[in-house]
Short mmCIF file of N, CA and C in Angstrom, two decimals:
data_model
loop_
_atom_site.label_atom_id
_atom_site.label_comp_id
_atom_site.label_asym_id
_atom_site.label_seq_id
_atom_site.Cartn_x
_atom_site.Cartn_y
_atom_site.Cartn_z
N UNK I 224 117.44 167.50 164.17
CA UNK I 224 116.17 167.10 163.61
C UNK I 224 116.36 166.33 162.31
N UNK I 225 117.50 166.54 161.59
CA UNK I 225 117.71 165.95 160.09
C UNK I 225 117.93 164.71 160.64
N UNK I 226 119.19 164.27 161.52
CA UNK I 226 119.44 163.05 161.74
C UNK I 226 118.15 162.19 162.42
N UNK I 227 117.36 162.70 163.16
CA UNK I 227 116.12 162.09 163.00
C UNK I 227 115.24 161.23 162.15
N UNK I 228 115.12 161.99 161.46
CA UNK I 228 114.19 162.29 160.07
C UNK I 228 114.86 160.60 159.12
N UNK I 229 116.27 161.15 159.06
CA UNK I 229 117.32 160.10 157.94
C UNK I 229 117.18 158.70 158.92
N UNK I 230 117.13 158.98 160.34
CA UNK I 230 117.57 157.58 161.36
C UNK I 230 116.15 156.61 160.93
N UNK I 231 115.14 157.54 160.72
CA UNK I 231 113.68 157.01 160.57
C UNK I 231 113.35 156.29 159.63
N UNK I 232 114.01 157.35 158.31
CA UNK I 232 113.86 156.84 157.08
C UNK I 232 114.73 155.72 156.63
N UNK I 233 115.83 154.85 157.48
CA UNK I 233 116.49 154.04 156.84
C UNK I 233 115.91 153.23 157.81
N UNK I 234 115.27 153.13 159.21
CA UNK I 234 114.39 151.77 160.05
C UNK I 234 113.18 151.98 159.07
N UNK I 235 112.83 152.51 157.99
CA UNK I 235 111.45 151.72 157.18
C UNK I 235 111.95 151.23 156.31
N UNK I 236 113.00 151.76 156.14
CA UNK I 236 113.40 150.70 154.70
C UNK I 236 113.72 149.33 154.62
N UNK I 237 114.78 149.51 156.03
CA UNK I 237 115.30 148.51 156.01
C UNK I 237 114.51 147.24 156.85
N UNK I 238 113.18 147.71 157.86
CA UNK I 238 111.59 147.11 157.71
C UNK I 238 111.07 146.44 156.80
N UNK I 239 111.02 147.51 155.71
CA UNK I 239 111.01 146.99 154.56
C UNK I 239 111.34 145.84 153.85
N UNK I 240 112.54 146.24 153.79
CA UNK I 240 113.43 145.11 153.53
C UNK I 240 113.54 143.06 153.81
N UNK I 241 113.72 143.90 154.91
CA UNK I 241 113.53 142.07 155.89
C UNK I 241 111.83 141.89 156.02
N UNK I 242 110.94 142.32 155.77
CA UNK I 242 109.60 141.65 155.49
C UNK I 242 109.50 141.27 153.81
N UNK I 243 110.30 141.89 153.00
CA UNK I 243 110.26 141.41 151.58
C UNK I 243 111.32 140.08 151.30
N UNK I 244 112.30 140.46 152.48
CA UNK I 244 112.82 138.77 152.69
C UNK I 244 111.94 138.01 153.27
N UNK I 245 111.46 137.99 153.86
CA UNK I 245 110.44 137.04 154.73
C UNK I 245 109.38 135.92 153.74
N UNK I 246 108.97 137.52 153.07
CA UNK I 246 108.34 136.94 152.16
C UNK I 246 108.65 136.03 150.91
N UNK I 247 110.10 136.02 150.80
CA UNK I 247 110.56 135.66 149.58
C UNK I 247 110.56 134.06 150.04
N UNK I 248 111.60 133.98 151.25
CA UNK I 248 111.85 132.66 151.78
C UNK I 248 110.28 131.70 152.05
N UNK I 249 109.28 132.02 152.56
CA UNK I 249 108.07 131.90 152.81
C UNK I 249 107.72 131.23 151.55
N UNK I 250 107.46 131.75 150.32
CA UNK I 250 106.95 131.66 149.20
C UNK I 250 108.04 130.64 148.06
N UNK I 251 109.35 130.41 148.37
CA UNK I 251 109.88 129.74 147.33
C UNK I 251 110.05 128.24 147.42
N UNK I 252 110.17 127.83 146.18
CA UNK I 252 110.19 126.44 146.09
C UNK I 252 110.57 125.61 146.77
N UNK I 253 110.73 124.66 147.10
CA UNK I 253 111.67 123.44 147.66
C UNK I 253 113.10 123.51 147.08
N UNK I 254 113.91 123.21 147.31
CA UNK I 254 115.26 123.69 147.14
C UNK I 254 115.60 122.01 146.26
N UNK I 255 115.97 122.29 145.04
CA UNK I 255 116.52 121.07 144.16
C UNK I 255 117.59 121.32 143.95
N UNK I 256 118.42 120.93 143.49
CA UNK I 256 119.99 121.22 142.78
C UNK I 256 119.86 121.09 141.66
N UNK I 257 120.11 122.27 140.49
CA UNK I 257 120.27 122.11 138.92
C UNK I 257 119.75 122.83 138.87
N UNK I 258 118.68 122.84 137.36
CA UNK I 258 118.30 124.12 136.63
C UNK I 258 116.86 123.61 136.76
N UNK I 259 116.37 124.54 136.78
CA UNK I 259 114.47 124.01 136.67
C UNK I 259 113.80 124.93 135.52
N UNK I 260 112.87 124.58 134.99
CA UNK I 260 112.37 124.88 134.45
C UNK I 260 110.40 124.59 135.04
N UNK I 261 110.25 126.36 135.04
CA UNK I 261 108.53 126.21 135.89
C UNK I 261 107.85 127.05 135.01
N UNK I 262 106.25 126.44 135.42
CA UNK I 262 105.18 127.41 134.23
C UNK I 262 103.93 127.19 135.54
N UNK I 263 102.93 128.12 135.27
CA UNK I 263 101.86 128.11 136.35
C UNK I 263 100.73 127.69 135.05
N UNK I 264 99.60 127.35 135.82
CA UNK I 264 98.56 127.15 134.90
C UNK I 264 97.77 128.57 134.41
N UNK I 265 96.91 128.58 134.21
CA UNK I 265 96.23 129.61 133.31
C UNK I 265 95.56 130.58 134.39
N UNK I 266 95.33 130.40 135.29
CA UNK I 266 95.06 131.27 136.74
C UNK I 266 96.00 131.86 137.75
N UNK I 267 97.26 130.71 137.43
CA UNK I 267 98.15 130.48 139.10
C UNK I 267 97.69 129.73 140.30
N UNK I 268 96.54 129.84 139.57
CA UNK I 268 96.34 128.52 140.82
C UNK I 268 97.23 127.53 141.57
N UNK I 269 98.15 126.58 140.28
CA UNK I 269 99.17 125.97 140.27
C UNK I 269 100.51 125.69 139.95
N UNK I 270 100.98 125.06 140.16
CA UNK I 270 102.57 125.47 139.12
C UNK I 270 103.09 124.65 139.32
N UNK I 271 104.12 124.31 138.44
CA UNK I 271 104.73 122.74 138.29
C UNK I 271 106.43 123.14 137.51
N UNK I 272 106.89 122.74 138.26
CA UNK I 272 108.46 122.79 137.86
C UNK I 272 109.42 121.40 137.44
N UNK I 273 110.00 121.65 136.21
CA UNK I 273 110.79 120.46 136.25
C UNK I 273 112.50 120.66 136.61
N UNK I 274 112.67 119.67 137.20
CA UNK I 274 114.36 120.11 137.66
C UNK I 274 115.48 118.86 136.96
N UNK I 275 115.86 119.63 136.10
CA UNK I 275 116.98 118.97 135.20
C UNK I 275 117.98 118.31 135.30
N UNK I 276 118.45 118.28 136.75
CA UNK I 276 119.12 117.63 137.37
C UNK I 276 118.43 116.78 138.62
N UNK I 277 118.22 115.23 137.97
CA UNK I 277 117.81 114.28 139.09
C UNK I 277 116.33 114.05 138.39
N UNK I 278 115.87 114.93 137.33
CA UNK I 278 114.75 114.11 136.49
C UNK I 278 113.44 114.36 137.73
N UNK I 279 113.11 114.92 138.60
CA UNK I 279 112.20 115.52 139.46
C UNK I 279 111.00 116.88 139.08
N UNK I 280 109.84 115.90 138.82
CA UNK I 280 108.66 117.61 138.40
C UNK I 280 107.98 117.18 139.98
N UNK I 281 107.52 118.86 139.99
CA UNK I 281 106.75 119.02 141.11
C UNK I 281 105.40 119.54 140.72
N UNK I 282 104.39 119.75 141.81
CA UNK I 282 103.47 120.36 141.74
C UNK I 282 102.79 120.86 142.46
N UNK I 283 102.71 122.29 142.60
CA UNK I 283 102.16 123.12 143.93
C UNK I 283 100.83 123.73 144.01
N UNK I 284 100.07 123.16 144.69
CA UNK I 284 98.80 123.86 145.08
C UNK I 284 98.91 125.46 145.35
N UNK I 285 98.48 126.56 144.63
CA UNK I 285 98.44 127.90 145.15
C UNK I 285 97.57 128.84 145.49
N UNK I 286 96.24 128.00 145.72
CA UNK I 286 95.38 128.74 145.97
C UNK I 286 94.08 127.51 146.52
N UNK I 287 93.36 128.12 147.61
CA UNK I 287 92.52 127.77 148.49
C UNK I 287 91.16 128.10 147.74
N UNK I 288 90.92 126.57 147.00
CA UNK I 288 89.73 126.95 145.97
C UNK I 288 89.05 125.57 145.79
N UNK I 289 89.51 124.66 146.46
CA UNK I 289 89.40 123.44 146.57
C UNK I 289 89.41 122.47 145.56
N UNK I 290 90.30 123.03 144.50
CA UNK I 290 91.08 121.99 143.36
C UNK I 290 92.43 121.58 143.68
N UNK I 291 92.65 120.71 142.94
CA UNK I 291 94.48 119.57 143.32
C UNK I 291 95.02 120.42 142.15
N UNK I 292 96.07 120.23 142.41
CA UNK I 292 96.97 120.73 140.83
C UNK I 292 97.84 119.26 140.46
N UNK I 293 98.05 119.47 138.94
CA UNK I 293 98.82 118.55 138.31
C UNK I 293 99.67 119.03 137.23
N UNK I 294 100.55 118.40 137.58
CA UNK I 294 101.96 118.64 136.47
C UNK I 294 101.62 117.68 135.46
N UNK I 295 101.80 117.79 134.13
CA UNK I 295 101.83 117.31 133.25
C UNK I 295 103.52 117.34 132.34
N UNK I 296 103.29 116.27 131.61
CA UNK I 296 104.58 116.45 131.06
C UNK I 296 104.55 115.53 129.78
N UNK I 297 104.89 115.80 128.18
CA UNK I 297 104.72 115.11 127.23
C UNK I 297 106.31 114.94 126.19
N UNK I 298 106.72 113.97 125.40
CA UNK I 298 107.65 114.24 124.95
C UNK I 298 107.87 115.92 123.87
N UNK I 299 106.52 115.71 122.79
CA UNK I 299 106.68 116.89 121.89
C UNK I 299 105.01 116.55 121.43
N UNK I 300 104.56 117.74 121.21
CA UNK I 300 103.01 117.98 120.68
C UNK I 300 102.58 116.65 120.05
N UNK I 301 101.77 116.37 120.37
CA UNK I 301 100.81 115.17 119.98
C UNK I 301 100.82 113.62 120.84
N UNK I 302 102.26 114.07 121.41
CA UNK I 302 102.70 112.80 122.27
C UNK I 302 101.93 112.18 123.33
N UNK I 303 101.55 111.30 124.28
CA UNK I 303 100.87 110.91 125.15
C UNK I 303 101.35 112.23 126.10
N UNK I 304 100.66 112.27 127.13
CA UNK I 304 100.71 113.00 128.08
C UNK I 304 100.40 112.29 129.42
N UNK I 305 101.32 112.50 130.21
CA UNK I 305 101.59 111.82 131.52
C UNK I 305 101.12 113.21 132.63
N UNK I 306 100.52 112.63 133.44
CA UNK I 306 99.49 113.31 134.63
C UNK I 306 100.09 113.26 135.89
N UNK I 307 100.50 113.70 136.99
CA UNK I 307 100.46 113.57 138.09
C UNK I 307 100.18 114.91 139.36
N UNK I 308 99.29 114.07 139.91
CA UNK I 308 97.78 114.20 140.40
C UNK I 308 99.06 115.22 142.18
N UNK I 309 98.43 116.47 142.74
CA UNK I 309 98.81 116.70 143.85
C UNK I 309 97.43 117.26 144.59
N UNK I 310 97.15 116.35 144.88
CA UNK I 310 95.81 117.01 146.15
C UNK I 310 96.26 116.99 147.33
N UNK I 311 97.36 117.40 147.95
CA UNK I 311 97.63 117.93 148.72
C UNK I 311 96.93 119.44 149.68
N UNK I 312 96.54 120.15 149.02
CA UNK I 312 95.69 121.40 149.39
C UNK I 312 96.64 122.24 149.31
N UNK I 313 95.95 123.39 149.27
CA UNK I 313 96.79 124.72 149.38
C UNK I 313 98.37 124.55 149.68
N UNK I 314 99.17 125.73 149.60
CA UNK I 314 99.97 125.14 150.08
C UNK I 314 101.22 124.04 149.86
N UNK I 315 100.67 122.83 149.71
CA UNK I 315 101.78 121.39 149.10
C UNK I 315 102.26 121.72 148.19
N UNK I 316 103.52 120.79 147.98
CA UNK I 316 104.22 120.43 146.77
C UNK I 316 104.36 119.37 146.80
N UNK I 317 104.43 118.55 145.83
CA UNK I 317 104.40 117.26 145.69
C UNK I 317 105.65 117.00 144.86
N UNK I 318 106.42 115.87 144.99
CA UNK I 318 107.29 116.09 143.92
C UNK I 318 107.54 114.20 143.29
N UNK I 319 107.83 113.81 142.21
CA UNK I 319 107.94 112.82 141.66
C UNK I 319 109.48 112.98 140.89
N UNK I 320 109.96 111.86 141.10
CA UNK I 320 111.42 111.29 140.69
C UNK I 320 111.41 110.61 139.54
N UNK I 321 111.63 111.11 138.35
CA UNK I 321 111.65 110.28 137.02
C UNK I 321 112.52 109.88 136.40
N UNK I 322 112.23 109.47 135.38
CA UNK I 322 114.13 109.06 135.04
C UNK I 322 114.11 108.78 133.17
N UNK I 323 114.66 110.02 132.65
CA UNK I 323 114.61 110.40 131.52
C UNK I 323 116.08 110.07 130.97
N UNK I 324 115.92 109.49 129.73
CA UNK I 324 117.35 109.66 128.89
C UNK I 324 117.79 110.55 128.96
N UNK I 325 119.39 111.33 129.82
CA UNK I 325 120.02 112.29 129.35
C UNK I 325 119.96 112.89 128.07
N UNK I 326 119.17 114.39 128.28
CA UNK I 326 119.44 115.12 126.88
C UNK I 326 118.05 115.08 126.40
N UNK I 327 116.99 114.21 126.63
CA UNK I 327 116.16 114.24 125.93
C UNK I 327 114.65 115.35 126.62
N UNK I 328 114.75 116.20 125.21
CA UNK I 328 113.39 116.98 125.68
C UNK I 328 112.12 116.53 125.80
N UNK I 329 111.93 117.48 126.66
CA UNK I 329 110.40 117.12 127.07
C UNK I 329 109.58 118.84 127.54
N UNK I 330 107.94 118.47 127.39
CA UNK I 330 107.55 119.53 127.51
C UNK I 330 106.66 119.86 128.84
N UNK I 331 106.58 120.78 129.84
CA UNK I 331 105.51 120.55 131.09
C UNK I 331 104.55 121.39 131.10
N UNK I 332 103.72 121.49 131.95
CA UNK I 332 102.62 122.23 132.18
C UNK I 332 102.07 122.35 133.14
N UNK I 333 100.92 123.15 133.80
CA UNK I 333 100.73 122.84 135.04
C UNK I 333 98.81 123.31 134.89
N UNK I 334 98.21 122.41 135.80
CA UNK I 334 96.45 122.25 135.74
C UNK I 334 95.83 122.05 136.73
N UNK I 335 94.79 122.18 136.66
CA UNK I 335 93.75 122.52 137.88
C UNK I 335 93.18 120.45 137.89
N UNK I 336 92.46 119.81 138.77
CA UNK I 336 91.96 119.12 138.70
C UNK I 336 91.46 118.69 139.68
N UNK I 337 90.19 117.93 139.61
CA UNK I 337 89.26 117.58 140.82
C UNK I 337 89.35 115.88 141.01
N UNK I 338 90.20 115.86 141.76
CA UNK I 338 90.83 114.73 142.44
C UNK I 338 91.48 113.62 140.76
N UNK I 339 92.44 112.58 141.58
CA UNK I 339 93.16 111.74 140.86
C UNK I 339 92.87 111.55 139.54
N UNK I 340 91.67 111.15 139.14
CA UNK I 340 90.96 111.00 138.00
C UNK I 340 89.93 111.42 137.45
N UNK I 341 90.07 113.12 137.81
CA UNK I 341 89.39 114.24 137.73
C UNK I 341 90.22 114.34 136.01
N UNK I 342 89.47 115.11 135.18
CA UNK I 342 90.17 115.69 134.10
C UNK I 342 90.13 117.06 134.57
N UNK I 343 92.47 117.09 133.93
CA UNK I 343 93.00 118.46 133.90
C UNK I 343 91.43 119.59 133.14
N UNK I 344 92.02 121.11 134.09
CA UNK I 344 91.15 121.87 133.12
C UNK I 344 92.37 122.97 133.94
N UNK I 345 91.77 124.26 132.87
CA UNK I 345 92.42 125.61 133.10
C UNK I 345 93.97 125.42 133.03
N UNK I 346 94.13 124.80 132.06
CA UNK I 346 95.67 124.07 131.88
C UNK I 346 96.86 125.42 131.68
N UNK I 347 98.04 125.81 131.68
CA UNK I 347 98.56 126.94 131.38
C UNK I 347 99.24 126.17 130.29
N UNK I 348 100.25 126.72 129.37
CA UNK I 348 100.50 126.83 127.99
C UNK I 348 102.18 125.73 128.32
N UNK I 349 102.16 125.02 126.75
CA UNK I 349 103.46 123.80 127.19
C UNK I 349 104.59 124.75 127.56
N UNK I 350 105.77 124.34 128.23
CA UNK I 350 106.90 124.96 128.22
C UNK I 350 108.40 123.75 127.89
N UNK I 351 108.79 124.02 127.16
CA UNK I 351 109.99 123.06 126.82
C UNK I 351 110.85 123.26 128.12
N UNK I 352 111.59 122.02 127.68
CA UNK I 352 112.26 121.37 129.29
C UNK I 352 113.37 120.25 128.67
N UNK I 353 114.67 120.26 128.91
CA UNK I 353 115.26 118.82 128.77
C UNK I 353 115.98 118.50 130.12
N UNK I 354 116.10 116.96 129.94
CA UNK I 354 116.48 115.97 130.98
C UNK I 354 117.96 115.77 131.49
#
């Protein structure tokens, strides 16, 4: 009856287990090479990653609410701020190829917005980033 009991208790775990893999693979990014650096906006709605190798930010729709998300990205506080727009829906990632002076920082963010030339709102907080 013990070996029962133990045979049972390691098919939930290990149940367990491979549905918390499932879920992991399901849910993660697009696969870049290098270091990234990601921040979500002020809900999660969205999230935007920059990847340090190859100068690439993305931006992922995360919620079925019928806003686009946008990555933002500025050199340092006060600087212009550069927009790009993912209305893709739920779901997408969008990703853009940039091309930054080696070494040089920059800051990203990630925002809610109602189409291309919608203004960002529910923005989440800057996060430093270099190139």
């Amino acid at each position: 009856m013990k070996n029962a009991t133990a045979r049972k208790r390691i098919q939930l775990a290990v149940g367990g287990l491979a549905a918390a893999a499932t879920l992991m693979v399901a849910t993660s990014t697009p696969a870049l090479a290098g270091t990234s650096n990601n921040v979500k906006n002020s809900t999660g709605a969205s999230i935007a990653w920059f990847w340090e190798e190859g100068d690439h930010l993305q931006s992922s729709d995360q919620w079925q609410d019928g806003h686009g998300s946008v990555a933002e990205w500025r050199y340092s506080p006060g600087s212009t701020i550069h927009e790009y727009y993912n209305g893709g829906g739920f779901g997408v990632t969008k990703s853009w190829n940039l091309n930054f002076t080696e070494g040089k920082s920059l800051q990203i963010r990630s925002c809610l917005a109602d189409g291309s030339n919608g203004t960002p709102f529910s923005c989440g907080s800057w996060v430093n980033a270099k190139a």
